[in-house]
Amino acid sequence: MKRIFTALFLCAALSVPALVPPVMNGPVNDYAGLLNSAEKRQLTDFLTNLSDTKGIQIAVLTLPSLEGDDLESFSMRTVEQWKLGKKGEDNGALLLIAAAEKKIRIEVGYGLESTLTDMQSGSIIRNIIAPAFRSGNYGKGIIGAVQKMANLTAGGDVGDIDESYASEISDEDPAAASRSSAIVLFLFFVFMMIAMNRRRRRFGRSRGSGFARSAATAAFLSSLSKHSSGTSSWSGGSWGGSSFGGGSGGGFSGGGGGFGGGGASGGW
C-alpha cells in the first residue's frame, strides 16, 4: 500500500504542468509590476532603438512567481519561444526576474556570448541588480543592468537610458576587491613574520618577541575578518502582481535568434 501511495504521489508531482512563457509584448514585459510608467517608457524606447540601429534585441521579463518551475528551464523555454535576435546572428539576450523567489537570470544568445560572457553576466547580477533590489529600487537595478548589457554587446555608443543612473554603473566587483585586499594583507603578514624570525636568529630571542608576534597575528586576523565579511542582511521589497497579457510591443518581435544556455543566474 505504501508503494502505491508513493507511486501516486510521484505521478501527481510529475503531472504538474510547467509554467508557460507569456507572449512577448515588446521589449519590456513587467508582469511583476516592478517598474513605474516612466521607467517602462525609457526602457522600451531604448531597447527598441537598440534593435532598430544595432540589430541587437534585449528583452526584460519580470514575473510575480515561477510557480515552482525551474529558473533556467523556464528561461530557456522563453527565449526559444521569443526567438530574440536575428536568425543566423543569434544576437539576443533576456533579463528574467522572478519576484517571489528573488531570482535573476540573464540568458545570452550564441552570437553575444563573446561580448556578454557568463562572468560579465554574473557580475551584472551581483554588482548592479542585487544591490539596487535589496534597497527596494527595482527600476534602478533593471535600467542599470540593461544599460550595461547594451554597452557590452553593442560596444558602447548606445546612449543612456537614464543619465542619473549612468554614472553609477561600475565594472568593479566588490567581492573581488575584497579578496585582493585580503591577499595583500596576507602577504604583508608573511613578510613581517619572516623579518621577525630573521631578527630573532640574528640577535637572539628577546623577551618581547613572543608578544610582538601575538600582536601581529591578532592585527592580521582582525583586518582579514573586516575584508572578508562582505555579506550583509537584507529583506526584499514588495511588488504589484499582474496577469500575463496586454500591452503593445511597438513592432518589437523576435527575429529567429538561437540560444544555448549561456549567461548567469543569481538572486537578491
JSON list of N, CA and C in Angstrom, two decimals, residues 201-251:
[
{"chain": "A", "resi": 201, "resn": "ARG", "atom": "N", "xyz": [66.84, 35.19, 14.99]},
{"chain": "A", "resi": 201, "resn": "ARG", "atom": "CA", "xyz": [68.01, 34.33, 14.81]},
{"chain": "A", "resi": 201, "resn": "ARG", "atom": "C", "xyz": [69.31, 35.14, 14.87]},
{"chain": "A", "resi": 202, "resn": "ARG", "atom": "N", "xyz": [69.24, 36.39, 14.41]},
{"chain": "A", "resi": 202, "resn": "ARG", "atom": "CA", "xyz": [70.45, 37.20, 14.37]},
{"chain": "A", "resi": 202, "resn": "ARG", "atom": "C", "xyz": [70.84, 37.74, 15.74]},
{"chain": "A", "resi": 203, "resn": "PHE", "atom": "N", "xyz": [69.84, 38.21, 16.50]},
{"chain": "A", "resi": 203, "resn": "PHE", "atom": "CA", "xyz": [70.13, 38.86, 17.78]},
{"chain": "A", "resi": 203, "resn": "PHE", "atom": "C", "xyz": [69.75, 38.02, 18.99]},
{"chain": "A", "resi": 204, "resn": "GLY", "atom": "N", "xyz": [69.19, 36.87, 18.74]},
{"chain": "A", "resi": 204, "resn": "GLY", "atom": "CA", "xyz": [68.76, 36.05, 19.86]},
{"chain": "A", "resi": 204, "resn": "GLY", "atom": "C", "xyz": [67.34, 36.37, 20.26]},
{"chain": "A", "resi": 205, "resn": "ARG", "atom": "N", "xyz": [66.71, 35.46, 20.99]},
{"chain": "A", "resi": 205, "resn": "ARG", "atom": "CA", "xyz": [65.31, 35.63, 21.39]},
{"chain": "A", "resi": 205, "resn": "ARG", "atom": "C", "xyz": [65.20, 36.73, 22.43]},
{"chain": "A", "resi": 206, "resn": "SER", "atom": "N", "xyz": [64.37, 37.70, 22.19]},
{"chain": "A", "resi": 206, "resn": "SER", "atom": "CA", "xyz": [64.14, 38.78, 23.14]},
{"chain": "A", "resi": 206, "resn": "SER", "atom": "C", "xyz": [62.88, 38.52, 23.93]},
{"chain": "A", "resi": 207, "resn": "ARG", "atom": "N", "xyz": [62.73, 39.21, 25.04]},
{"chain": "A", "resi": 207, "resn": "ARG", "atom": "CA", "xyz": [61.59, 38.99, 25.92]},
{"chain": "A", "resi": 207, "resn": "ARG", "atom": "C", "xyz": [60.28, 39.43, 25.27]},
{"chain": "A", "resi": 208, "resn": "GLY", "atom": "N", "xyz": [60.36, 40.40, 24.39]},
{"chain": "A", "resi": 208, "resn": "GLY", "atom": "CA", "xyz": [59.13, 40.91, 23.80]},
{"chain": "A", "resi": 208, "resn": "GLY", "atom": "C", "xyz": [58.78, 40.30, 22.46]},
{"chain": "A", "resi": 209, "resn": "SER", "atom": "N", "xyz": [59.60, 39.35, 21.97]},
{"chain": "A", "resi": 209, "resn": "SER", "atom": "CA", "xyz": [59.35, 38.82, 20.63]},
{"chain": "A", "resi": 209, "resn": "SER", "atom": "C", "xyz": [58.05, 38.03, 20.55]},
{"chain": "A", "resi": 210, "resn": "GLY", "atom": "N", "xyz": [57.77, 37.24, 21.61]},
{"chain": "A", "resi": 210, "resn": "GLY", "atom": "CA", "xyz": [56.53, 36.47, 21.60]},
{"chain": "A", "resi": 210, "resn": "GLY", "atom": "C", "xyz": [55.31, 37.37, 21.60]},
{"chain": "A", "resi": 211, "resn": "PHE", "atom": "N", "xyz": [55.36, 38.42, 22.39]},
{"chain": "A", "resi": 211, "resn": "PHE", "atom": "CA", "xyz": [54.24, 39.37, 22.44]},
{"chain": "A", "resi": 211, "resn": "PHE", "atom": "C", "xyz": [54.07, 40.07, 21.09]},
{"chain": "A", "resi": 212, "resn": "ALA", "atom": "N", "xyz": [55.19, 40.42, 20.46]},
{"chain": "A", "resi": 212, "resn": "ALA", "atom": "CA", "xyz": [55.12, 41.11, 19.16]},
{"chain": "A", "resi": 212, "resn": "ALA", "atom": "C", "xyz": [54.48, 40.22, 18.11]},
{"chain": "A", "resi": 213, "resn": "ARG", "atom": "N", "xyz": [54.86, 38.93, 18.10]},
{"chain": "A", "resi": 213, "resn": "ARG", "atom": "CA", "xyz": [54.26, 38.01, 17.14]},
{"chain": "A", "resi": 213, "resn": "ARG", "atom": "C", "xyz": [52.78, 37.85, 17.39]},
{"chain": "A", "resi": 214, "resn": "SER", "atom": "N", "xyz": [52.41, 37.73, 18.66]},
{"chain": "A", "resi": 214, "resn": "SER", "atom": "CA", "xyz": [50.99, 37.58, 19.00]},
{"chain": "A", "resi": 214, "resn": "SER", "atom": "C", "xyz": [50.20, 38.81, 18.59]},
{"chain": "A", "resi": 215, "resn": "ALA", "atom": "N", "xyz": [50.76, 39.99, 18.82]},
{"chain": "A", "resi": 215, "resn": "ALA", "atom": "CA", "xyz": [50.08, 41.23, 18.45]},
{"chain": "A", "resi": 215, "resn": "ALA", "atom": "C", "xyz": [49.94, 41.33, 16.93]},
{"chain": "A", "resi": 216, "resn": "ALA", "atom": "N", "xyz": [50.99, 40.94, 16.21]},
{"chain": "A", "resi": 216, "resn": "ALA", "atom": "CA", "xyz": [50.93, 41.00, 14.75]},
{"chain": "A", "resi": 216, "resn": "ALA", "atom": "C", "xyz": [49.89, 40.03, 14.21]},
{"chain": "A", "resi": 217, "resn": "THR", "atom": "N", "xyz": [49.83, 38.82, 14.80]},
{"chain": "A", "resi": 217, "resn": "THR", "atom": "CA", "xyz": [48.84, 37.83, 14.38]},
{"chain": "A", "resi": 217, "resn": "THR", "atom": "C", "xyz": [47.43, 38.32, 14.63]},
{"chain": "A", "resi": 218, "resn": "ALA", "atom": "N", "xyz": [47.21, 38.88, 15.82]},
{"chain": "A", "resi": 218, "resn": "ALA", "atom": "CA", "xyz": [45.88, 39.40, 16.16]},
{"chain": "A", "resi": 218, "resn": "ALA", "atom": "C", "xyz": [45.46, 40.52, 15.22]},
{"chain": "A", "resi": 219, "resn": "ALA", "atom": "N", "xyz": [46.39, 41.42, 14.90]},
{"chain": "A", "resi": 219, "resn": "ALA", "atom": "CA", "xyz": [46.08, 42.53, 14.00]},
{"chain": "A", "resi": 219, "resn": "ALA", "atom": "C", "xyz": [45.75, 42.02, 12.60]},
{"chain": "A", "resi": 220, "resn": "PHE", "atom": "N", "xyz": [46.50, 41.01, 12.16]},
{"chain": "A", "resi": 220, "resn": "PHE", "atom": "CA", "xyz": [46.26, 40.45, 10.84]},
{"chain": "A", "resi": 220, "resn": "PHE", "atom": "C", "xyz": [44.88, 39.79, 10.75]},
{"chain": "A", "resi": 221, "resn": "LEU", "atom": "N", "xyz": [44.55, 38.97, 11.75]},
{"chain": "A", "resi": 221, "resn": "LEU", "atom": "CA", "xyz": [43.26, 38.28, 11.74]},
{"chain": "A", "resi": 221, "resn": "LEU", "atom": "C", "xyz": [42.11, 39.27, 11.81]},
{"chain": "A", "resi": 222, "resn": "SER", "atom": "N", "xyz": [42.28, 40.34, 12.58]},
{"chain": "A", "resi": 222, "resn": "SER", "atom": "CA", "xyz": [41.24, 41.36, 12.67]},
{"chain": "A", "resi": 222, "resn": "SER", "atom": "C", "xyz": [41.02, 42.05, 11.33]},
{"chain": "A", "resi": 223, "resn": "SER", "atom": "N", "xyz": [42.11, 42.41, 10.66]},
{"chain": "A", "resi": 223, "resn": "SER", "atom": "CA", "xyz": [41.99, 43.07, 9.36]},
{"chain": "A", "resi": 223, "resn": "SER", "atom": "C", "xyz": [41.41, 42.14, 8.32]},
{"chain": "A", "resi": 224, "resn": "LEU", "atom": "N", "xyz": [41.81, 40.86, 8.38]},
{"chain": "A", "resi": 224, "resn": "LEU", "atom": "CA", "xyz": [41.31, 39.89, 7.42]},
{"chain": "A", "resi": 224, "resn": "LEU", "atom": "C", "xyz": [39.81, 39.69, 7.56]},
{"chain": "A", "resi": 225, "resn": "SER", "atom": "N", "xyz": [39.34, 39.63, 8.79]},
{"chain": "A", "resi": 225, "resn": "SER", "atom": "CA", "xyz": [37.90, 39.43, 9.02]},
{"chain": "A", "resi": 225, "resn": "SER", "atom": "C", "xyz": [37.10, 40.62, 8.50]},
{"chain": "A", "resi": 226, "resn": "LYS", "atom": "N", "xyz": [37.65, 41.83, 8.62]},
{"chain": "A", "resi": 226, "resn": "LYS", "atom": "CA", "xyz": [36.94, 43.02, 8.14]},
{"chain": "A", "resi": 226, "resn": "LYS", "atom": "C", "xyz": [36.83, 43.00, 6.63]},
{"chain": "A", "resi": 227, "resn": "HIS", "atom": "N", "xyz": [37.86, 42.49, 5.94]},
{"chain": "A", "resi": 227, "resn": "HIS", "atom": "CA", "xyz": [37.83, 42.49, 4.48]},
{"chain": "A", "resi": 227, "resn": "HIS", "atom": "C", "xyz": [37.04, 41.33, 3.92]},
{"chain": "A", "resi": 228, "resn": "SER", "atom": "N", "xyz": [36.94, 40.23, 4.67]},
{"chain": "A", "resi": 228, "resn": "SER", "atom": "CA", "xyz": [36.26, 39.06, 4.14]},
{"chain": "A", "resi": 228, "resn": "SER", "atom": "C", "xyz": [34.78, 39.04, 4.43]},
{"chain": "A", "resi": 229, "resn": "SER", "atom": "N", "xyz": [34.33, 39.84, 5.40]},
{"chain": "A", "resi": 229, "resn": "SER", "atom": "CA", "xyz": [32.91, 39.82, 5.76]},
{"chain": "A", "resi": 229, "resn": "SER", "atom": "C", "xyz": [32.14, 40.80, 4.88]},
{"chain": "A", "resi": 230, "resn": "GLY", "atom": "N", "xyz": [31.95, 40.41, 3.61]},
{"chain": "A", "resi": 230, "resn": "GLY", "atom": "CA", "xyz": [31.28, 41.31, 2.68]},
{"chain": "A", "resi": 230, "resn": "GLY", "atom": "C", "xyz": [29.79, 41.13, 2.61]},
{"chain": "A", "resi": 231, "resn": "THR", "atom": "N", "xyz": [29.21, 40.16, 3.34]},
{"chain": "A", "resi": 231, "resn": "THR", "atom": "CA", "xyz": [27.78, 39.93, 3.26]},
{"chain": "A", "resi": 231, "resn": "THR", "atom": "C", "xyz": [27.06, 40.77, 4.28]},
{"chain": "A", "resi": 232, "resn": "SER", "atom": "N", "xyz": [25.82, 41.02, 4.01]},
{"chain": "A", "resi": 232, "resn": "SER", "atom": "CA", "xyz": [25.01, 41.79, 4.93]},
{"chain": "A", "resi": 232, "resn": "SER", "atom": "C", "xyz": [23.59, 41.26, 4.91]},
{"chain": "A", "resi": 233, "resn": "SER", "atom": "N", "xyz": [22.82, 41.57, 5.95]},
{"chain": "A", "resi": 233, "resn": "SER", "atom": "CA", "xyz": [21.44, 41.11, 6.00]},
{"chain": "A", "resi": 233, "resn": "SER", "atom": "C", "xyz": [20.57, 42.09, 5.26]},
{"chain": "A", "resi": 234, "resn": "TRP", "atom": "N", "xyz": [19.49, 41.58, 4.65]},
{"chain": "A", "resi": 234, "resn": "TRP", "atom": "CA", "xyz": [18.61, 42.44, 3.91]},
{"chain": "A", "resi": 234, "resn": "TRP", "atom": "C", "xyz": [17.28, 41.75, 3.78]},
{"chain": "A", "resi": 235, "resn": "SER", "atom": "N", "xyz": [16.29, 42.51, 3.36]},
{"chain": "A", "resi": 235, "resn": "SER", "atom": "CA", "xyz": [14.98, 41.93, 3.06]},
{"chain": "A", "resi": 235, "resn": "SER", "atom": "C", "xyz": [14.46, 42.57, 1.80]},
{"chain": "A", "resi": 236, "resn": "GLY", "atom": "N", "xyz": [13.77, 41.79, 1.00]},
{"chain": "A", "resi": 236, "resn": "GLY", "atom": "CA", "xyz": [13.27, 42.29, -0.27]},
{"chain": "A", "resi": 236, "resn": "GLY", "atom": "C", "xyz": [12.04, 43.15, -0.08]},
{"chain": "A", "resi": 237, "resn": "GLY", "atom": "N", "xyz": [11.74, 43.92, -1.11]},
{"chain": "A", "resi": 237, "resn": "GLY", "atom": "CA", "xyz": [10.56, 44.77, -1.07]},
{"chain": "A", "resi": 237, "resn": "GLY", "atom": "C", "xyz": [9.34, 44.04, -1.58]},
{"chain": "A", "resi": 238, "resn": "SER", "atom": "N", "xyz": [8.26, 44.76, -1.74]},
{"chain": "A", "resi": 238, "resn": "SER", "atom": "CA", "xyz": [7.03, 44.17, -2.25]},
{"chain": "A", "resi": 238, "resn": "SER", "atom": "C", "xyz": [6.86, 44.55, -3.71]},
{"chain": "A", "resi": 239, "resn": "TRP", "atom": "N", "xyz": [5.97, 43.85, -4.39]},
{"chain": "A", "resi": 239, "resn": "TRP", "atom": "CA", "xyz": [5.73, 44.16, -5.78]},
{"chain": "A", "resi": 239, "resn": "TRP", "atom": "C", "xyz": [4.25, 44.05, -6.06]},
{"chain": "A", "resi": 240, "resn": "GLY", "atom": "N", "xyz": [3.84, 44.69, -7.14]},
{"chain": "A", "resi": 240, "resn": "GLY", "atom": "CA", "xyz": [2.45, 44.62, -7.57]},
{"chain": "A", "resi": 240, "resn": "GLY", "atom": "C", "xyz": [2.31, 43.55, -8.62]},
{"chain": "A", "resi": 241, "resn": "GLY", "atom": "N", "xyz": [1.45, 42.59, -8.39]},
{"chain": "A", "resi": 241, "resn": "GLY", "atom": "CA", "xyz": [1.29, 41.48, -9.32]},
{"chain": "A", "resi": 241, "resn": "GLY", "atom": "C", "xyz": [0.40, 41.85, -10.49]},
{"chain": "A", "resi": 242, "resn": "SER", "atom": "N", "xyz": [0.52, 41.12, -11.59]},
{"chain": "A", "resi": 242, "resn": "SER", "atom": "CA", "xyz": [-0.36, 41.31, -12.73]},
{"chain": "A", "resi": 242, "resn": "SER", "atom": "C", "xyz": [-0.38, 40.03, -13.53]},
{"chain": "A", "resi": 243, "resn": "SER", "atom": "N", "xyz": [-1.40, 39.84, -14.32]},
{"chain": "A", "resi": 243, "resn": "SER", "atom": "CA", "xyz": [-1.52, 38.62, -15.11]},
{"chain": "A", "resi": 243, "resn": "SER", "atom": "C", "xyz": [-0.86, 38.82, -16.46]},
{"chain": "A", "resi": 244, "resn": "PHE", "atom": "N", "xyz": [-0.53, 37.70, -17.13]},
{"chain": "A", "resi": 244, "resn": "PHE", "atom": "CA", "xyz": [0.08, 37.79, -18.45]},
{"chain": "A", "resi": 244, "resn": "PHE", "atom": "C", "xyz": [-0.90, 38.40, -19.43]},
{"chain": "A", "resi": 245, "resn": "GLY", "atom": "N", "xyz": [-0.33, 39.13, -20.41]},
{"chain": "A", "resi": 245, "resn": "GLY", "atom": "CA", "xyz": [-1.17, 39.67, -21.47]},
{"chain": "A", "resi": 245, "resn": "GLY", "atom": "C", "xyz": [-1.20, 41.18, -21.45]},
{"chain": "A", "resi": 246, "resn": "GLY", "atom": "N", "xyz": [-1.69, 41.75, -22.55]},
{"chain": "A", "resi": 246, "resn": "GLY", "atom": "CA", "xyz": [-1.84, 43.20, -22.63]},
{"chain": "A", "resi": 246, "resn": "GLY", "atom": "C", "xyz": [-0.57, 43.88, -23.06]},
{"chain": "A", "resi": 247, "resn": "GLY", "atom": "N", "xyz": [-0.68, 45.16, -23.38]},
{"chain": "A", "resi": 247, "resn": "GLY", "atom": "CA", "xyz": [0.49, 45.95, -23.74]},
{"chain": "A", "resi": 247, "resn": "GLY", "atom": "C", "xyz": [0.73, 45.95, -25.23]},
{"chain": "A", "resi": 248, "resn": "SER", "atom": "N", "xyz": [1.58, 46.84, -25.64]},
{"chain": "A", "resi": 248, "resn": "SER", "atom": "CA", "xyz": [1.92, 46.97, -27.06]},
{"chain": "A", "resi": 248, "resn": "SER", "atom": "C", "xyz": [3.41, 46.93, -27.22]},
{"chain": "A", "resi": 249, "resn": "GLY", "atom": "N", "xyz": [3.88, 46.15, -28.18]},
{"chain": "A", "resi": 249, "resn": "GLY", "atom": "CA", "xyz": [5.30, 45.98, -28.38]},
{"chain": "A", "resi": 249, "resn": "GLY", "atom": "C", "xyz": [5.94, 46.99, -29.29]},
{"chain": "A", "resi": 250, "resn": "GLY", "atom": "N", "xyz": [5.13, 47.83, -29.91]},
{"chain": "A", "resi": 250, "resn": "GLY", "atom": "CA", "xyz": [5.70, 48.84, -30.78]},
{"chain": "A", "resi": 250, "resn": "GLY", "atom": "C", "xyz": [6.49, 48.25, -31.93]},
{"chain": "A", "resi": 251, "resn": "GLY", "atom": "N", "xyz": [6.09, 47.05, -32.41]},
{"chain": "A", "resi": 251, "resn": "GLY", "atom": "CA", "xyz": [6.76, 46.43, -33.53]},
{"chain": "A", "resi": 251, "resn": "GLY", "atom": "C", "xyz": [7.96, 45.60, -33.14]}
]
